[in-house]
Amino acid sequence: MNSDLPRIPSHVAIIMDGNGRWARKRMLNRVKGHERGTETVRTIVRASREVGIPFLTLYAFSTENWSRPRAEVMTLMSLLKRFLNNERAEMMENDIRLNAIGDIGRLPEDVRSTLSKTLEMTADNKGLHLTLSLSYGSRSEIVHMVRQIAEKAASGMLDPQEITEKTVSDHLYTRHMPDPDLLIRTSGEMRISNFLLWQIAYSELFITETLWPDFNRDEYLDILSAYGRRDRRFGKVAETS
Ligand code: FPP
């Protein structure tokens, strides 16, 4: 636990962007950017565990990312598989529980089985809940949630008049975690890109110009510290006014 931080967020969500630009700036293939980006994932997971953040969710692969050139998609899948295989031991050592959200069935069979193995092995860990968003799109998650609620209503299991915000939250992939307190996006784009649209209603947003492969522990800690100084009002007035 890091006592220097004024307030630790319960849940940090990150849109990891800029791997391609990082590589282009160095006249390298985009693959190199994704490889360096994977190193940053390691650094940020470690730092999160160290400061005692309970939930970390990373946007690793979106539904839209399937439209990238086949070679790039294959590279991302093999990096993901390698990451899962290489990090399993450290996840066990550091009490990290892996979770995955998204249309997991679309992932290649070998990635799915590596993922299942890691999910099962880490299922009893409690220190940090690390969620990878894989083949994830928030609108598609919302459609999935609406279908489930509609089916329950149609079969008489649920009275439509009793549907609340909690009912909606309880039917999303993220039902077992709190909403993100903090959403970080790297590489300066001012958009949400179909990530956790319902869940980030009151999240604090931090957008940094730094490209994901250059994002590091110090900048992460600075953002966590700045988050602690923000006045979160959830639509109400400040307590002192
Ligand atoms: C954005 O860079 C990033 C991604 C498409 C996904 C993030 C993937 C990684 C960090 C590597 C693998 C992940 C794990 C969990 C091992 P971009 O290609 O969109 O960059 P650009 O906008 O500069 O082109």
PDB file of C-alpha atoms and ligand atoms in Angstrom:
ATOM      1  CA  MET A   1       0.000   0.000   0.000  1.00  0.00           C
ATOM      2  CA  ASN A   2       1.355   3.461  -0.860  1.00  0.00           C
ATOM      3  CA  SER A   3       0.674   5.937   1.918  1.00  0.00           C
ATOM      4  CA  ASP A   4       1.920   8.883  -0.210  1.00  0.00           C
ATOM      5  CA  LEU A   5      -1.247   8.776  -2.291  1.00  0.00           C
ATOM      6  CA  PRO A   6      -4.076  10.803  -0.766  1.00  0.00           C
ATOM      7  CA  ARG A   7      -6.853   8.551  -2.061  1.00  0.00           C
ATOM      8  CA  ILE A   8      -6.510   5.227  -3.861  1.00  0.00           C
ATOM      9  CA  PRO A   9      -9.123   4.626  -6.564  1.00  0.00           C
ATOM     10  CA  SER A  10     -11.016   1.338  -6.197  1.00  0.00           C
ATOM     11  CA  HIS A  11     -11.035   0.827  -9.929  1.00  0.00           C
ATOM     12  CA  VAL A  12      -8.740   2.219 -12.633  1.00  0.00           C
ATOM     13  CA  ALA A  13      -9.616   1.689 -16.310  1.00  0.00           C
ATOM     14  CA  ILE A  14      -7.086   2.416 -19.054  1.00  0.00           C
ATOM     15  CA  ILE A  15      -7.411   2.951 -22.814  1.00  0.00           C
ATOM     16  CA  MET A  16      -3.912   1.983 -23.960  1.00  0.00           C
ATOM     17  CA  ASP A  17      -3.361   3.920 -27.165  1.00  0.00           C
ATOM     18  CA  GLY A  18      -0.389   4.985 -29.268  1.00  0.00           C
ATOM     19  CA  ASN A  19       1.592   1.794 -29.926  1.00  0.00           C
ATOM     20  CA  GLY A  20       1.462   2.361 -33.699  1.00  0.00           C
ATOM     21  CA  ARG A  21       2.544   6.016 -33.457  1.00  0.00           C
ATOM     22  CA  TRP A  22       5.371   5.111 -31.095  1.00  0.00           C
ATOM     23  CA  ALA A  23       6.699   2.671 -33.720  1.00  0.00           C
ATOM     24  CA  ARG A  24       6.172   5.062 -36.646  1.00  0.00           C
ATOM     25  CA  LYS A  25       8.121   7.821 -34.897  1.00  0.00           C
ATOM     26  CA  ARG A  26      11.074   5.424 -34.787  1.00  0.00           C
ATOM     27  CA  MET A  27      10.562   4.109 -38.344  1.00  0.00           C
ATOM     28  CA  LEU A  28       9.776   0.698 -36.856  1.00  0.00           C
ATOM     29  CA  ASN A  29       7.107  -1.837 -37.681  1.00  0.00           C
ATOM     30  CA  ARG A  30       3.867  -1.471 -35.660  1.00  0.00           C
ATOM     31  CA  VAL A  31       4.622  -4.880 -34.110  1.00  0.00           C
ATOM     32  CA  LYS A  32       7.504  -3.275 -32.189  1.00  0.00           C
ATOM     33  CA  GLY A  33       5.069  -0.749 -30.755  1.00  0.00           C
ATOM     34  CA  HIS A  34       2.773  -3.510 -29.529  1.00  0.00           C
ATOM     35  CA  GLU A  35       5.758  -5.376 -28.056  1.00  0.00           C
ATOM     36  CA  ARG A  36       6.852  -2.295 -26.125  1.00  0.00           C
ATOM     37  CA  GLY A  37       3.215  -1.718 -25.183  1.00  0.00           C
ATOM     38  CA  THR A  38       3.152  -5.159 -23.602  1.00  0.00           C
ATOM     39  CA  GLU A  39       6.134  -4.147 -21.431  1.00  0.00           C
ATOM     40  CA  THR A  40       4.135  -1.127 -20.266  1.00  0.00           C
ATOM     41  CA  VAL A  41       1.231  -3.429 -19.360  1.00  0.00           C
ATOM     42  CA  ARG A  42       3.619  -5.316 -17.064  1.00  0.00           C
ATOM     43  CA  THR A  43       4.897  -2.112 -15.461  1.00  0.00           C
ATOM     44  CA  ILE A  44       1.419  -0.727 -14.817  1.00  0.00           C
ATOM     45  CA  VAL A  45       0.041  -4.001 -13.440  1.00  0.00           C
ATOM     46  CA  ARG A  46       2.985  -4.180 -11.017  1.00  0.00           C
ATOM     47  CA  ALA A  47       2.584  -0.575  -9.932  1.00  0.00           C
ATOM     48  CA  SER A  48      -1.155  -1.046  -9.405  1.00  0.00           C
ATOM     49  CA  ARG A  49      -0.569  -4.064  -7.196  1.00  0.00           C
ATOM     50  CA  GLU A  50       2.117  -2.211  -5.262  1.00  0.00           C
ATOM     51  CA  VAL A  51      -0.037   0.809  -4.427  1.00  0.00           C
ATOM     52  CA  GLY A  52      -2.998  -1.395  -3.520  1.00  0.00           C
ATOM     53  CA  ILE A  53      -5.490  -0.701  -6.300  1.00  0.00           C
ATOM     54  CA  PRO A  54      -8.180  -3.395  -6.053  1.00  0.00           C
ATOM     55  CA  PHE A  55      -9.413  -3.338  -9.701  1.00  0.00           C
ATOM     56  CA  LEU A  56      -7.548  -2.543 -12.925  1.00  0.00           C
ATOM     57  CA  THR A  57      -9.231  -2.881 -16.328  1.00  0.00           C
ATOM     58  CA  LEU A  58      -7.230  -2.598 -19.549  1.00  0.00           C
ATOM     59  CA  TYR A  59      -8.679  -2.089 -23.026  1.00  0.00           C
ATOM     60  CA  ALA A  60      -6.488  -4.662 -24.799  1.00  0.00           C
ATOM     61  CA  PHE A  61      -8.493  -5.428 -27.951  1.00  0.00           C
ATOM     62  CA  SER A  62     -11.731  -3.863 -29.164  1.00  0.00           C
ATOM     63  CA  THR A  63     -14.423  -5.342 -31.411  1.00  0.00           C
ATOM     64  CA  GLU A  64     -13.308  -2.722 -33.981  1.00  0.00           C
ATOM     65  CA  ASN A  65      -9.694  -4.003 -33.807  1.00  0.00           C
ATOM     66  CA  TRP A  66     -10.769  -7.156 -35.729  1.00  0.00           C
ATOM     67  CA  SER A  67     -10.832  -4.926 -38.844  1.00  0.00           C
ATOM     68  CA  ARG A  68      -7.069  -4.253 -38.674  1.00  0.00           C
ATOM     69  CA  PRO A  69      -4.825  -6.075 -41.162  1.00  0.00           C
ATOM     70  CA  ARG A  70      -4.819  -9.804 -40.452  1.00  0.00           C
ATOM     71  CA  ALA A  71      -1.072  -9.825 -39.683  1.00  0.00           C
ATOM     72  CA  GLU A  72      -1.509  -7.150 -36.990  1.00  0.00           C
ATOM     73  CA  VAL A  73      -4.458  -8.994 -35.443  1.00  0.00           C
ATOM     74  CA  MET A  74      -2.384 -12.200 -35.343  1.00  0.00           C
ATOM     75  CA  THR A  75       0.510 -10.279 -33.715  1.00  0.00           C
ATOM     76  CA  LEU A  76      -1.765  -8.896 -31.017  1.00  0.00           C
ATOM     77  CA  MET A  77      -3.200 -12.367 -30.368  1.00  0.00           C
ATOM     78  CA  SER A  78       0.236 -13.941 -30.080  1.00  0.00           C
ATOM     79  CA  LEU A  79       1.451 -11.147 -27.756  1.00  0.00           C
ATOM     80  CA  LEU A  80      -1.603 -11.721 -25.620  1.00  0.00           C
ATOM     81  CA  LYS A  81      -0.935 -15.461 -25.460  1.00  0.00           C
ATOM     82  CA  ARG A  82       2.717 -14.883 -24.610  1.00  0.00           C
ATOM     83  CA  PHE A  83       1.738 -12.360 -21.929  1.00  0.00           C
ATOM     84  CA  LEU A  84      -0.669 -14.857 -20.334  1.00  0.00           C
ATOM     85  CA  ASN A  85       1.906 -17.645 -20.362  1.00  0.00           C
ATOM     86  CA  ASN A  86       4.764 -15.463 -19.096  1.00  0.00           C
ATOM     87  CA  GLU A  87       2.841 -13.624 -16.392  1.00  0.00           C
ATOM     88  CA  ARG A  88       0.988 -16.539 -14.829  1.00  0.00           C
ATOM     89  CA  ALA A  89       3.715 -17.222 -12.265  1.00  0.00           C
ATOM     90  CA  GLU A  90       3.981 -13.559 -11.282  1.00  0.00           C
ATOM     91  CA  MET A  91       0.195 -13.301 -11.004  1.00  0.00           C
ATOM     92  CA  MET A  92       0.244 -16.212  -8.557  1.00  0.00           C
ATOM     93  CA  GLU A  93       3.164 -14.745  -6.626  1.00  0.00           C
ATOM     94  CA  ASN A  94       1.527 -11.323  -6.373  1.00  0.00           C
ATOM     95  CA  ASP A  95      -2.015 -12.523  -5.636  1.00  0.00           C
ATOM     96  CA  ILE A  96      -3.441 -11.166  -8.924  1.00  0.00           C
ATOM     97  CA  ARG A  97      -6.734 -12.527 -10.195  1.00  0.00           C
ATOM     98  CA  LEU A  98      -7.212 -12.365 -13.945  1.00  0.00           C
ATOM     99  CA  ASN A  99     -10.603 -11.659 -15.448  1.00  0.00           C
ATOM    100  CA  ALA A 100     -11.639 -11.125 -19.067  1.00  0.00           C
ATOM    101  CA  ILE A 101     -14.607  -9.261 -20.515  1.00  0.00           C
ATOM    102  CA  GLY A 102     -15.865  -9.107 -24.084  1.00  0.00           C
ATOM    103  CA  ASP A 103     -16.866 -11.529 -26.815  1.00  0.00           C
ATOM    104  CA  ILE A 104     -14.263 -14.100 -25.735  1.00  0.00           C
ATOM    105  CA  GLY A 105     -15.729 -16.728 -28.078  1.00  0.00           C
ATOM    106  CA  ARG A 106     -14.306 -14.781 -31.038  1.00  0.00           C
ATOM    107  CA  LEU A 107     -10.703 -15.247 -29.892  1.00  0.00           C
ATOM    108  CA  PRO A 108      -8.637 -17.982 -31.572  1.00  0.00           C
ATOM    109  CA  GLU A 109      -8.881 -21.365 -29.848  1.00  0.00           C
ATOM    110  CA  ASP A 110      -5.254 -21.391 -28.622  1.00  0.00           C
ATOM    111  CA  VAL A 111      -5.657 -17.940 -27.026  1.00  0.00           C
ATOM    112  CA  ARG A 112      -8.937 -18.999 -25.433  1.00  0.00           C
ATOM    113  CA  SER A 113      -7.416 -22.094 -23.866  1.00  0.00           C
ATOM    114  CA  THR A 114      -4.389 -20.149 -22.558  1.00  0.00           C
ATOM    115  CA  LEU A 115      -6.789 -17.569 -21.154  1.00  0.00           C
ATOM    116  CA  SER A 116      -9.000 -20.213 -19.489  1.00  0.00           C
ATOM    117  CA  LYS A 117      -5.943 -21.793 -17.890  1.00  0.00           C
ATOM    118  CA  THR A 118      -4.846 -18.440 -16.424  1.00  0.00           C
ATOM    119  CA  LEU A 119      -8.378 -17.544 -15.301  1.00  0.00           C
ATOM    120  CA  GLU A 120      -8.738 -20.871 -13.506  1.00  0.00           C
ATOM    121  CA  MET A 121      -5.312 -20.792 -11.936  1.00  0.00           C
ATOM    122  CA  THR A 122      -5.718 -17.276 -10.532  1.00  0.00           C
ATOM    123  CA  ALA A 123      -9.400 -17.620  -9.547  1.00  0.00           C
ATOM    124  CA  ASP A 124      -8.757 -17.606  -5.783  1.00  0.00           C
ATOM    125  CA  ASN A 125      -6.348 -14.659  -5.779  1.00  0.00           C
ATOM    126  CA  LYS A 126      -7.567 -11.536  -4.032  1.00  0.00           C
ATOM    127  CA  GLY A 127      -4.882  -8.838  -4.220  1.00  0.00           C
ATOM    128  CA  LEU A 128      -5.675  -7.178  -7.564  1.00  0.00           C
ATOM    129  CA  HIS A 129      -8.469  -7.960  -9.997  1.00  0.00           C
ATOM    130  CA  LEU A 130      -6.872  -7.469 -13.394  1.00  0.00           C
ATOM    131  CA  THR A 131      -9.458  -7.407 -16.182  1.00  0.00           C
ATOM    132  CA  LEU A 132      -8.471  -7.592 -19.842  1.00  0.00           C
ATOM    133  CA  SER A 133     -11.105  -6.280 -22.253  1.00  0.00           C
ATOM    134  CA  LEU A 134     -10.769  -8.589 -25.244  1.00  0.00           C
ATOM    135  CA  SER A 135     -12.923  -8.350 -28.354  1.00  0.00           C
ATOM    136  CA  TYR A 136     -14.777  -5.825 -26.213  1.00  0.00           C
ATOM    137  CA  GLY A 137     -17.219  -3.162 -27.322  1.00  0.00           C
ATOM    138  CA  SER A 138     -19.459  -1.314 -24.910  1.00  0.00           C
ATOM    139  CA  ARG A 139     -22.440  -1.018 -27.250  1.00  0.00           C
ATOM    140  CA  SER A 140     -22.370  -4.728 -27.926  1.00  0.00           C
ATOM    141  CA  GLU A 141     -22.174  -5.349 -24.146  1.00  0.00           C
ATOM    142  CA  ILE A 142     -25.251  -3.127 -23.745  1.00  0.00           C
ATOM    143  CA  VAL A 143     -27.152  -5.044 -26.471  1.00  0.00           C
ATOM    144  CA  HIS A 144     -26.245  -8.300 -24.687  1.00  0.00           C
ATOM    145  CA  MET A 145     -27.534  -6.848 -21.380  1.00  0.00           C
ATOM    146  CA  VAL A 146     -30.813  -5.631 -22.961  1.00  0.00           C
ATOM    147  CA  ARG A 147     -31.437  -9.071 -24.494  1.00  0.00           C
ATOM    148  CA  GLN A 148     -30.930 -10.789 -21.139  1.00  0.00           C
ATOM    149  CA  ILE A 149     -33.253  -8.405 -19.312  1.00  0.00           C
ATOM    150  CA  ALA A 150     -35.872  -8.614 -22.107  1.00  0.00           C
ATOM    151  CA  GLU A 151     -35.794 -12.419 -21.983  1.00  0.00           C
ATOM    152  CA  LYS A 152     -36.312 -12.371 -18.209  1.00  0.00           C
ATOM    153  CA  ALA A 153     -39.194  -9.898 -18.585  1.00  0.00           C
ATOM    154  CA  ALA A 154     -40.794 -11.927 -21.392  1.00  0.00           C
ATOM    155  CA  SER A 155     -40.647 -15.122 -19.331  1.00  0.00           C
ATOM    156  CA  GLY A 156     -42.198 -13.383 -16.320  1.00  0.00           C
ATOM    157  CA  MET A 157     -39.023 -13.639 -14.188  1.00  0.00           C
ATOM    158  CA  LEU A 158     -38.726  -9.856 -14.009  1.00  0.00           C
ATOM    159  CA  ASP A 159     -41.346  -7.093 -13.769  1.00  0.00           C
ATOM    160  CA  PRO A 160     -40.355  -4.282 -16.219  1.00  0.00           C
ATOM    161  CA  GLN A 161     -41.489  -1.713 -13.641  1.00  0.00           C
ATOM    162  CA  GLU A 162     -38.875  -3.034 -11.257  1.00  0.00           C
ATOM    163  CA  ILE A 163     -35.911  -2.544 -13.592  1.00  0.00           C
ATOM    164  CA  THR A 164     -33.467  -0.163 -11.932  1.00  0.00           C
ATOM    165  CA  GLU A 165     -29.960   1.107 -12.645  1.00  0.00           C
ATOM    166  CA  LYS A 166     -28.736  -1.768 -10.494  1.00  0.00           C
ATOM    167  CA  THR A 167     -30.590  -4.275 -12.719  1.00  0.00           C
ATOM    168  CA  VAL A 168     -28.709  -2.859 -15.706  1.00  0.00           C
ATOM    169  CA  SER A 169     -25.319  -2.932 -13.921  1.00  0.00           C
ATOM    170  CA  ASP A 170     -25.999  -6.499 -12.764  1.00  0.00           C
ATOM    171  CA  HIS A 171     -26.396  -7.662 -16.367  1.00  0.00           C
ATOM    172  CA  LEU A 172     -23.177  -6.170 -17.733  1.00  0.00           C
ATOM    173  CA  TYR A 173     -19.886  -8.076 -18.028  1.00  0.00           C
ATOM    174  CA  THR A 174     -18.575  -5.867 -15.224  1.00  0.00           C
ATOM    175  CA  ARG A 175     -21.218  -6.931 -12.694  1.00  0.00           C
ATOM    176  CA  HIS A 176     -18.646  -8.184 -10.201  1.00  0.00           C
ATOM    177  CA  MET A 177     -16.669  -4.932 -10.034  1.00  0.00           C
ATOM    178  CA  PRO A 178     -17.278  -1.341  -8.944  1.00  0.00           C
ATOM    179  CA  ASP A 179     -17.567   1.322 -11.650  1.00  0.00           C
ATOM    180  CA  PRO A 180     -14.182   2.865 -12.548  1.00  0.00           C
ATOM    181  CA  ASP A 181     -13.246   5.865 -10.389  1.00  0.00           C
ATOM    182  CA  LEU A 182     -10.580   6.836 -12.853  1.00  0.00           C
ATOM    183  CA  LEU A 183     -10.269   6.443 -16.629  1.00  0.00           C
ATOM    184  CA  ILE A 184      -6.864   7.096 -18.197  1.00  0.00           C
ATOM    185  CA  ARG A 185      -6.286   7.378 -21.942  1.00  0.00           C
ATOM    186  CA  THR A 186      -2.812   7.627 -23.424  1.00  0.00           C
ATOM    187  CA  SER A 187      -1.720   9.325 -26.670  1.00  0.00           C
ATOM    188  CA  GLY A 188      -3.902  12.386 -26.426  1.00  0.00           C
ATOM    189  CA  GLU A 189      -7.098  11.409 -28.273  1.00  0.00           C
ATOM    190  CA  MET A 190     -10.177  12.997 -26.714  1.00  0.00           C
ATOM    191  CA  ARG A 191     -12.549  10.074 -27.113  1.00  0.00           C
ATOM    192  CA  ILE A 192     -13.928   7.057 -25.298  1.00  0.00           C
ATOM    193  CA  SER A 193     -13.843   4.598 -28.238  1.00  0.00           C
ATOM    194  CA  ASN A 194     -16.752   2.399 -27.128  1.00  0.00           C
ATOM    195  CA  PHE A 195     -15.193   1.570 -23.732  1.00  0.00           C
ATOM    196  CA  LEU A 196     -17.355   1.004 -20.611  1.00  0.00           C
ATOM    197  CA  LEU A 197     -19.935   3.626 -21.653  1.00  0.00           C
ATOM    198  CA  TRP A 198     -22.417   2.885 -18.852  1.00  0.00           C
ATOM    199  CA  GLN A 199     -19.772   2.266 -16.195  1.00  0.00           C
ATOM    200  CA  ILE A 200     -17.795   5.529 -16.613  1.00  0.00           C
ATOM    201  CA  ALA A 201     -20.770   7.842 -15.945  1.00  0.00           C
ATOM    202  CA  TYR A 202     -18.966   9.437 -12.967  1.00  0.00           C
ATOM    203  CA  SER A 203     -15.366   8.436 -13.611  1.00  0.00           C
ATOM    204  CA  GLU A 204     -12.636  11.052 -13.434  1.00  0.00           C
ATOM    205  CA  LEU A 205     -10.934  11.334 -16.831  1.00  0.00           C
ATOM    206  CA  PHE A 206      -7.200  11.777 -17.391  1.00  0.00           C
ATOM    207  CA  ILE A 207      -5.896  12.058 -20.926  1.00  0.00           C
ATOM    208  CA  THR A 208      -2.148  12.157 -21.370  1.00  0.00           C
ATOM    209  CA  GLU A 209      -0.237  12.931 -24.576  1.00  0.00           C
ATOM    210  CA  THR A 210       2.254  10.171 -23.737  1.00  0.00           C
ATOM    211  CA  LEU A 211       2.140   7.219 -26.124  1.00  0.00           C
ATOM    212  CA  TRP A 212       1.382   3.914 -24.349  1.00  0.00           C
ATOM    213  CA  PRO A 213       4.882   2.388 -24.811  1.00  0.00           C
ATOM    214  CA  ASP A 214       6.371   5.511 -23.157  1.00  0.00           C
ATOM    215  CA  PHE A 215       3.851   5.588 -20.296  1.00  0.00           C
ATOM    216  CA  ASN A 216       5.659   4.658 -17.080  1.00  0.00           C
ATOM    217  CA  ARG A 217       5.306   4.135 -13.363  1.00  0.00           C
ATOM    218  CA  ASP A 218       6.178   7.753 -12.464  1.00  0.00           C
ATOM    219  CA  GLU A 219       3.529   9.247 -14.729  1.00  0.00           C
ATOM    220  CA  TYR A 220       1.000   6.691 -13.488  1.00  0.00           C
ATOM    221  CA  LEU A 221       1.737   7.615  -9.856  1.00  0.00           C
ATOM    222  CA  ASP A 222       1.437  11.322 -10.746  1.00  0.00           C
ATOM    223  CA  ILE A 223      -2.014  10.693 -12.229  1.00  0.00           C
ATOM    224  CA  LEU A 224      -3.061   8.670  -9.167  1.00  0.00           C
ATOM    225  CA  SER A 225      -1.883  11.483  -6.985  1.00  0.00           C
ATOM    226  CA  ALA A 226      -3.750  14.112  -9.058  1.00  0.00           C
ATOM    227  CA  TYR A 227      -6.863  11.926  -8.889  1.00  0.00           C
ATOM    228  CA  GLY A 228      -6.625  12.054  -5.100  1.00  0.00           C
ATOM    229  CA  ARG A 229      -6.793  15.855  -5.223  1.00  0.00           C
ATOM    230  CA  ARG A 230      -9.839  16.013  -7.491  1.00  0.00           C
ATOM    231  CA  ASP A 231     -13.135  17.063  -5.969  1.00  0.00           C
ATOM    232  CA  ARG A 232     -15.580  14.304  -6.892  1.00  0.00           C
ATOM    233  CA  ARG A 233     -19.122  15.603  -6.554  1.00  0.00           C
ATOM    234  CA  PHE A 234     -21.229  13.065  -8.482  1.00  0.00           C
ATOM    235  CA  GLY A 235     -23.504  15.889  -9.652  1.00  0.00           C
ATOM    236  CA  LYS A 236     -23.924  17.328  -6.133  1.00  0.00           C
ATOM    237  CA  VAL A 237     -22.386  20.509  -4.676  1.00  0.00           C
ATOM    238  CA  ALA A 238     -19.076  20.439  -2.831  1.00  0.00           C
ATOM    239  CA  GLU A 239     -19.379  19.647   0.889  1.00  0.00           C
ATOM    240  CA  THR A 240     -17.630  22.872   1.880  1.00  0.00           C
ATOM    241  CA  SER A 241     -19.863  25.229  -0.201  1.00  0.00           C
TER     242      SER A 241
HETATM  243  C1  FPP B   1      -3.354   0.928 -29.352  1.00  0.00           C
HETATM  244  O1  FPP B   1      -2.293   1.186 -30.165  1.00  0.00           O
HETATM  245  C2  FPP B   1      -3.333  -0.307 -28.618  1.00  0.00           C
HETATM  246  C3  FPP B   1      -3.983  -1.473 -28.954  1.00  0.00           C
HETATM  247  C4  FPP B   1      -4.590  -1.771 -30.243  1.00  0.00           C
HETATM  248  C5  FPP B   1      -4.180  -2.516 -27.960  1.00  0.00           C
HETATM  249  C6  FPP B   1      -3.250  -2.538 -26.816  1.00  0.00           C
HETATM  250  C7  FPP B   1      -2.360  -3.706 -26.898  1.00  0.00           C
HETATM  251  C8  FPP B   1      -1.224  -3.855 -26.198  1.00  0.00           C
HETATM  252  C9  FPP B   1      -0.757  -2.893 -25.212  1.00  0.00           C
HETATM  253  C10 FPP B   1      -0.377  -5.063 -26.404  1.00  0.00           C
HETATM  254  C11 FPP B   1      -0.952  -6.390 -26.013  1.00  0.00           C
HETATM  255  C12 FPP B   1      -1.802  -6.379 -24.794  1.00  0.00           C
HETATM  256  C13 FPP B   1      -1.669  -7.201 -23.728  1.00  0.00           C
HETATM  257  C14 FPP B   1      -2.633  -7.145 -22.614  1.00  0.00           C
HETATM  258  C15 FPP B   1      -0.571  -8.153 -23.612  1.00  0.00           C
HETATM  259  P1  FPP B   1      -2.614   1.595 -31.655  1.00  0.00           P
HETATM  260  O2  FPP B   1      -2.117   0.485 -32.521  1.00  0.00           O
HETATM  261  O3  FPP B   1      -4.067   1.922 -31.813  1.00  0.00           O
HETATM  262  O4  FPP B   1      -1.753   2.886 -31.793  1.00  0.00           O
HETATM  263  P2  FPP B   1      -1.944   4.071 -32.848  1.00  0.00           P
HETATM  264  O5  FPP B   1      -3.273   4.707 -32.543  1.00  0.00           O
HETATM  265  O6  FPP B   1      -0.795   4.961 -32.552  1.00  0.00           O
HETATM  266  O7  FPP B   1      -1.889   3.443 -34.217  1.00  0.00           O
END
